[in-house]
CSV table of C-alpha atoms in Angstrom, one decimal:
chain,number,residue,atom,x,y,z
A,14,UNK,CA,-178.5,-224.9,-70.5
A,15,UNK,CA,-176.1,-227.5,-70.7
A,16,UNK,CA,-175.7,-230.8,-73.2
A,17,UNK,CA,-175.7,-232.8,-71.0
A,18,UNK,CA,-179.3,-231.3,-69.7
A,19,UNK,CA,-181.1,-230.4,-73.1
A,20,UNK,CA,-180.2,-234.6,-74.4
A,21,UNK,CA,-182.4,-235.2,-70.8
A,22,UNK,CA,-184.6,-232.8,-71.9
A,23,UNK,CA,-185.3,-234.9,-75.2
A,24,UNK,CA,-186.1,-237.8,-73.8
A,25,UNK,CA,-188.6,-236.0,-71.9
A,26,UNK,CA,-190.9,-235.4,-74.6
A,27,UNK,CA,-194.5,-236.4,-73.6
A,28,UNK,CA,-193.0,-235.8,-69.9
A,29,UNK,CA,-196.7,-234.8,-67.4
A,30,UNK,CA,-195.4,-231.9,-65.5
A,31,UNK,CA,-196.7,-228.7,-63.7
A,32,UNK,CA,-194.8,-226.3,-62.0
A,33,UNK,CA,-194.8,-223.6,-59.1
A,34,UNK,CA,-193.1,-220.6,-58.9
A,35,UNK,CA,-190.8,-220.0,-56.0
A,36,UNK,CA,-193.4,-217.0,-55.4
A,37,UNK,CA,-195.6,-220.2,-54.7
A,38,UNK,CA,-193.4,-221.9,-52.8
A,39,UNK,CA,-192.7,-219.5,-50.4
A,40,UNK,CA,-196.0,-218.4,-49.5
A,41,UNK,CA,-196.9,-222.6,-48.6
A,42,UNK,CA,-193.3,-222.0,-46.1
A,43,UNK,CA,-195.8,-218.9,-45.0
A,44,UNK,CA,-199.4,-220.2,-45.1
A,45,UNK,CA,-198.1,-223.8,-43.1
A,46,UNK,CA,-196.4,-221.9,-39.5
A,47,UNK,CA,-199.3,-218.4,-39.7
A,48,UNK,CA,-202.6,-221.0,-40.5
A,49,UNK,CA,-201.7,-224.4,-38.6
A,50,UNK,CA,-201.1,-224.8,-35.0
A,51,UNK,CA,-197.6,-224.9,-34.6
A,52,UNK,CA,-197.7,-228.0,-31.0
A,53,UNK,CA,-199.1,-230.3,-34.0
A,54,UNK,CA,-196.5,-227.9,-37.2
A,55,UNK,CA,-193.5,-229.5,-34.2
A,56,UNK,CA,-195.6,-232.6,-33.9
A,57,UNK,CA,-193.8,-233.1,-37.7
A,58,UNK,CA,-190.6,-235.3,-37.5
A,59,UNK,CA,-187.8,-234.3,-39.4
A,60,UNK,CA,-186.5,-236.8,-39.3
A,61,UNK,CA,-188.6,-238.8,-41.7
A,62,UNK,CA,-188.9,-236.0,-43.4
A,63,UNK,CA,-193.0,-234.8,-42.6
A,64,UNK,CA,-191.8,-231.3,-42.8
A,65,UNK,CA,-191.1,-231.7,-46.1
A,66,UNK,CA,-194.4,-233.7,-47.3
A,67,UNK,CA,-196.0,-230.7,-45.5
A,68,UNK,CA,-194.1,-227.7,-47.0
A,69,UNK,CA,-195.1,-229.8,-50.5
A,70,UNK,CA,-197.7,-231.0,-50.1
A,71,UNK,CA,-199.3,-227.0,-49.6
A,72,UNK,CA,-197.2,-225.9,-52.1
A,73,UNK,CA,-198.2,-227.7,-55.4
A,74,UNK,CA,-202.5,-228.0,-53.4
A,75,UNK,CA,-202.3,-224.6,-52.8
A,76,UNK,CA,-204.2,-225.4,-49.7
A,77,UNK,CA,-203.2,-226.0,-46.2
A,78,UNK,CA,-203.5,-229.0,-44.5
A,79,UNK,CA,-207.1,-229.2,-42.2
A,80,UNK,CA,-204.9,-231.5,-39.9
A,81,UNK,CA,-201.1,-232.8,-39.2
A,82,UNK,CA,-200.9,-236.2,-37.1
A,83,UNK,CA,-203.6,-235.4,-34.7
A,84,UNK,CA,-205.0,-238.1,-32.3
A,85,UNK,CA,-203.1,-240.6,-34.3
A,86,UNK,CA,-204.9,-239.9,-37.2
A,87,UNK,CA,-203.1,-239.6,-41.5
A,88,UNK,CA,-200.1,-237.8,-41.2
A,89,UNK,CA,-202.3,-234.7,-43.1
A,90,UNK,CA,-205.6,-234.4,-44.1
A,91,UNK,CA,-206.7,-231.7,-46.5
A,92,UNK,CA,-209.9,-230.4,-47.8
A,93,UNK,CA,-209.5,-230.3,-51.7
A,94,UNK,CA,-212.5,-229.1,-51.8
A,95,UNK,CA,-211.6,-225.6,-51.0
A,96,UNK,CA,-208.9,-226.1,-54.0
A,97,UNK,CA,-208.7,-223.9,-57.3
A,98,UNK,CA,-206.0,-226.1,-58.8
A,99,UNK,CA,-207.2,-228.3,-62.3
A,100,UNK,CA,-204.6,-230.4,-61.8
A,101,UNK,CA,-206.3,-232.3,-58.9
A,102,UNK,CA,-206.5,-236.3,-60.8
A,103,UNK,CA,-202.7,-236.0,-60.9
A,104,UNK,CA,-201.6,-234.5,-57.6
A,105,UNK,CA,-204.6,-236.7,-55.7
A,106,UNK,CA,-205.5,-240.1,-58.5
A,107,UNK,CA,-208.9,-238.7,-58.4
A,108,UNK,CA,-211.0,-236.2,-58.7
A,109,UNK,CA,-214.4,-234.4,-57.0
A,110,UNK,CA,-213.5,-236.2,-53.5
A,111,UNK,CA,-213.5,-233.1,-50.3
A,112,UNK,CA,-211.3,-234.0,-49.0
A,113,UNK,CA,-207.4,-236.6,-49.0
A,114,UNK,CA,-205.5,-237.9,-46.4
A,115,UNK,CA,-201.8,-238.5,-46.9
A,116,UNK,CA,-199.8,-241.0,-45.1
A,117,UNK,CA,-195.8,-239.9,-44.9
A,118,UNK,CA,-192.6,-242.1,-44.4
A,119,UNK,CA,-189.3,-242.5,-45.4
A,120,UNK,CA,-187.6,-245.4,-46.7
A,121,UNK,CA,-185.1,-246.5,-44.2
A,122,UNK,CA,-181.1,-245.8,-44.5
A,123,UNK,CA,-178.0,-245.3,-42.6
A,124,UNK,CA,-177.2,-241.3,-43.2
A,125,UNK,CA,-179.7,-240.5,-40.5
A,126,UNK,CA,-177.5,-242.8,-38.0
A,127,UNK,CA,-174.1,-241.3,-38.6
A,128,UNK,CA,-175.6,-238.4,-39.3
A,129,UNK,CA,-176.3,-238.5,-35.1
A,130,UNK,CA,-173.5,-240.6,-34.8
A,131,UNK,CA,-171.0,-237.5,-36.6
A,132,UNK,CA,-172.8,-235.0,-33.9
A,133,UNK,CA,-172.3,-237.2,-30.6
A,134,UNK,CA,-168.4,-237.3,-31.7
A,135,UNK,CA,-167.5,-234.2,-32.1
A,136,UNK,CA,-169.7,-233.3,-28.9
A,137,UNK,CA,-166.7,-235.9,-27.5
A,138,UNK,CA,-163.5,-234.1,-29.9
A,139,UNK,CA,-163.2,-237.0,-32.0
A,140,UNK,CA,-163.3,-236.9,-35.8
A,141,UNK,CA,-166.4,-238.5,-37.2
A,142,UNK,CA,-166.6,-241.2,-38.9
A,143,UNK,CA,-167.0,-242.0,-42.9
A,144,UNK,CA,-170.3,-242.8,-45.4
A,145,UNK,CA,-170.6,-244.9,-47.7
A,146,UNK,CA,-173.3,-245.0,-50.5
A,147,UNK,CA,-173.8,-246.6,-54.0
A,148,UNK,CA,-175.3,-245.1,-56.9
A,149,UNK,CA,-178.2,-246.9,-58.6
A,150,UNK,CA,-181.4,-246.0,-61.0
A,151,UNK,CA,-184.7,-243.5,-59.4
A,152,UNK,CA,-186.5,-246.4,-60.5
A,153,UNK,CA,-184.7,-249.0,-58.0
A,154,UNK,CA,-185.5,-245.6,-55.4
A,155,UNK,CA,-189.0,-246.3,-55.6
A,156,UNK,CA,-188.6,-250.1,-55.6
A,157,UNK,CA,-187.2,-250.0,-52.5
A,158,UNK,CA,-189.5,-248.6,-50.8
A,159,UNK,CA,-192.1,-251.5,-51.3
A,160,UNK,CA,-192.5,-252.3,-47.9
A,161,UNK,CA,-193.0,-248.5,-46.4
A,162,UNK,CA,-195.7,-247.7,-49.3
A,163,UNK,CA,-197.6,-251.5,-47.9
A,164,UNK,CA,-197.7,-249.8,-44.4
A,165,UNK,CA,-198.4,-246.3,-45.6
A,166,UNK,CA,-201.7,-248.4,-47.4
A,167,UNK,CA,-202.5,-250.3,-44.2
A,168,UNK,CA,-202.5,-246.6,-42.1
A,169,UNK,CA,-204.8,-244.6,-44.7
A,170,UNK,CA,-206.4,-247.9,-44.7
A,171,UNK,CA,-207.2,-247.8,-40.6
A,172,UNK,CA,-207.8,-244.3,-40.5
A,173,UNK,CA,-209.1,-243.1,-43.9
A,174,UNK,CA,-212.1,-243.5,-45.7
A,175,UNK,CA,-212.8,-244.8,-49.9
A,176,UNK,CA,-215.4,-241.1,-50.3
A,177,UNK,CA,-211.0,-239.6,-49.2
A,178,UNK,CA,-208.5,-239.5,-51.8
A,179,UNK,CA,-205.5,-241.6,-50.1
A,180,UNK,CA,-202.2,-241.1,-51.2
A,181,UNK,CA,-198.9,-242.0,-49.9
A,182,UNK,CA,-195.9,-239.7,-49.5
A,183,UNK,CA,-192.6,-241.2,-50.3
A,184,UNK,CA,-189.8,-239.9,-48.9
A,185,UNK,CA,-185.6,-240.7,-50.2
A,186,UNK,CA,-183.1,-239.0,-48.8
A,187,UNK,CA,-179.7,-238.3,-51.5
A,188,UNK,CA,-176.9,-240.1,-48.6
A,189,UNK,CA,-178.6,-243.4,-47.8
A,190,UNK,CA,-179.7,-243.5,-51.5
A,191,UNK,CA,-177.7,-241.4,-54.0
A,192,UNK,CA,-179.8,-241.9,-58.2
A,193,UNK,CA,-177.9,-241.3,-61.0
A,194,UNK,CA,-180.7,-238.6,-62.7
A,195,UNK,CA,-179.6,-236.9,-60.0
A,196,UNK,CA,-178.5,-233.6,-62.5
A,197,UNK,CA,-180.6,-234.7,-64.9
A,198,UNK,CA,-183.6,-231.8,-64.5
A,199,UNK,CA,-186.3,-233.9,-65.4
A,200,UNK,CA,-186.8,-237.8,-64.4
A,201,UNK,CA,-190.6,-238.9,-64.6
A,202,UNK,CA,-190.3,-239.7,-68.1
A,203,UNK,CA,-187.0,-242.3,-66.6
A,204,UNK,CA,-189.9,-244.3,-64.0
A,205,UNK,CA,-192.0,-247.8,-65.0
A,206,UNK,CA,-195.4,-248.2,-63.9
A,207,UNK,CA,-195.6,-249.0,-59.6
A,208,UNK,CA,-197.4,-251.9,-57.7
A,209,UNK,CA,-199.2,-249.6,-55.0
A,210,UNK,CA,-201.7,-250.9,-53.6
A,211,UNK,CA,-205.6,-251.5,-55.8
A,212,UNK,CA,-207.0,-248.2,-52.0
A,213,UNK,CA,-203.8,-245.9,-52.7
A,214,UNK,CA,-205.4,-242.9,-55.6
A,215,UNK,CA,-201.8,-241.4,-55.6
A,216,UNK,CA,-198.1,-242.1,-54.5
A,217,UNK,CA,-196.2,-238.3,-54.1
A,218,UNK,CA,-192.3,-239.7,-54.1
A,219,UNK,CA,-189.9,-236.8,-52.8
A,220,UNK,CA,-186.2,-238.1,-54.4
A,221,UNK,CA,-184.2,-236.0,-51.4
A,222,UNK,CA,-183.7,-232.7,-52.9
A,223,UNK,CA,-184.2,-232.1,-55.8
A,224,UNK,CA,-187.0,-234.3,-57.5
A,225,UNK,CA,-190.9,-234.2,-56.5
A,226,UNK,CA,-193.4,-237.3,-59.0
A,227,UNK,CA,-196.0,-238.5,-58.4
A,228,UNK,CA,-197.9,-241.0,-59.4
A,229,UNK,CA,-202.2,-241.1,-60.7
A,230,UNK,CA,-203.7,-243.7,-60.4
A,231,UNK,CA,-206.4,-242.4,-62.1
A,232,UNK,CA,-204.4,-241.1,-65.0
A,233,UNK,CA,-201.7,-243.8,-64.6
A,234,UNK,CA,-198.4,-241.5,-64.9
A,235,UNK,CA,-196.3,-240.3,-63.6
A,236,UNK,CA,-195.5,-236.8,-63.1
A,237,UNK,CA,-193.0,-234.3,-62.2
A,238,UNK,CA,-193.8,-232.1,-59.6
A,239,UNK,CA,-190.9,-228.5,-60.8
A,240,UNK,CA,-190.3,-225.6,-59.6
A,241,UNK,CA,-188.6,-222.4,-61.3
A,242,UNK,CA,-190.4,-218.3,-62.2
A,243,UNK,CA,-193.0,-218.1,-65.5
A,244,UNK,CA,-191.0,-214.6,-65.3
A,245,UNK,CA,-188.6,-213.8,-67.9
A,246,UNK,CA,-186.8,-211.7,-66.5
A,247,UNK,CA,-187.4,-214.3,-62.8
A,248,UNK,CA,-184.4,-215.5,-60.6
A,249,UNK,CA,-184.8,-217.7,-57.5
A,250,UNK,CA,-184.1,-217.2,-54.4
A,251,UNK,CA,-179.8,-216.3,-52.7
A,252,UNK,CA,-179.2,-220.6,-51.7
A,253,UNK,CA,-176.3,-220.5,-49.2
A,254,UNK,CA,-173.7,-223.3,-48.1
A,255,UNK,CA,-173.9,-225.2,-51.2
A,256,UNK,CA,-177.7,-226.7,-50.8
A,257,UNK,CA,-180.6,-226.7,-53.3
A,258,UNK,CA,-183.4,-224.3,-53.6
A,259,UNK,CA,-185.8,-226.8,-52.3
A,260,UNK,CA,-183.5,-227.3,-48.8
A,261,UNK,CA,-183.3,-223.0,-49.0
A,262,UNK,CA,-187.5,-222.9,-48.5
A,263,UNK,CA,-187.2,-226.2,-45.9
A,264,UNK,CA,-184.3,-224.1,-43.6
A,265,UNK,CA,-187.3,-220.7,-44.4
A,266,UNK,CA,-190.6,-222.9,-42.7
A,267,UNK,CA,-188.0,-224.9,-40.1
A,268,UNK,CA,-187.6,-221.5,-39.1
A,269,UNK,CA,-190.5,-219.6,-39.5
A,270,UNK,CA,-192.6,-223.1,-37.6
A,271,UNK,CA,-190.0,-222.1,-35.3
A,272,UNK,CA,-189.2,-226.3,-35.3
A,273,UNK,CA,-186.0,-226.3,-33.5
A,274,UNK,CA,-185.2,-230.1,-34.1
A,275,UNK,CA,-182.4,-230.9,-36.6
A,276,UNK,CA,-183.6,-231.9,-40.1
A,277,UNK,CA,-181.5,-234.7,-41.5
A,278,UNK,CA,-182.6,-233.1,-45.4
A,279,UNK,CA,-180.9,-230.0,-44.7
A,280,UNK,CA,-177.3,-230.4,-45.2
A,281,UNK,CA,-174.2,-228.4,-47.8
A,282,UNK,CA,-172.4,-231.0,-49.8
A,283,UNK,CA,-168.6,-229.8,-50.9
A,284,UNK,CA,-165.9,-231.0,-51.9
A,285,UNK,CA,-162.0,-233.6,-51.2
A,286,UNK,CA,-160.4,-234.9,-51.2
A,287,UNK,CA,-159.8,-239.1,-49.7
A,288,UNK,CA,-157.4,-240.5,-48.4
A,289,UNK,CA,-155.6,-243.6,-50.7
A,290,UNK,CA,-156.3,-245.5,-48.2
A,291,UNK,CA,-160.6,-245.6,-48.8
A,292,UNK,CA,-162.6,-246.0,-52.2
A,293,UNK,CA,-165.5,-244.2,-52.3
A,294,UNK,CA,-168.2,-246.6,-54.3
């Protein structure tokens, strides 16, 4: 472990965490296409990260959804009475409910349009343009999600009911909003309490491609969701193309589910030099 990583962990003393193994994430990538109709899975919008929300919620709740955006309903519905998890209060903001409804929203940004423009330019035999973004804090990312949180809350009011846990799932693309804590193993302790509508029980935030945190209204705290091995000799799966571990599982899920739409979240980062006339922020 590097000195910087050790310092980050020192700062996270007292942070609440929930960890699952690589095997559980692999199970989630397999269980979704095995138990959810293919036509329903293909309604998930990769450009908005809905497929990522489905995979991650399935993995950490330990159950597959009973409904996926069917007939204008909520994006993901789970019968959490079937879950053996002892952490539902942290994950859903409530205990003792039979169902949990998730509404998924991605924070608007320019990268996804840039990604599509790159594909169009390459097909025309042209050089793609340059995408620029500015680093910010993870707290700034959550603040940027306020309009999407309000939109998701309204949809949950219209589509769900108070006897169900009502959860917002926010997705932020790294190349829209790169955050300075991106290399830290734990970031939940850096986040302040969010402003949520009263009827929202919990909010998951995926800082794609690396960090997943949950705010529980009942517990009034952030929880860091981690992925790893509990075995001394456990090793992570081999990851190709300079991708992060969760991107590896995204690719596994997309292949198993037969989702052939391209995902702007499935990319690798390399290094290179910019022309001298270009200033990078």
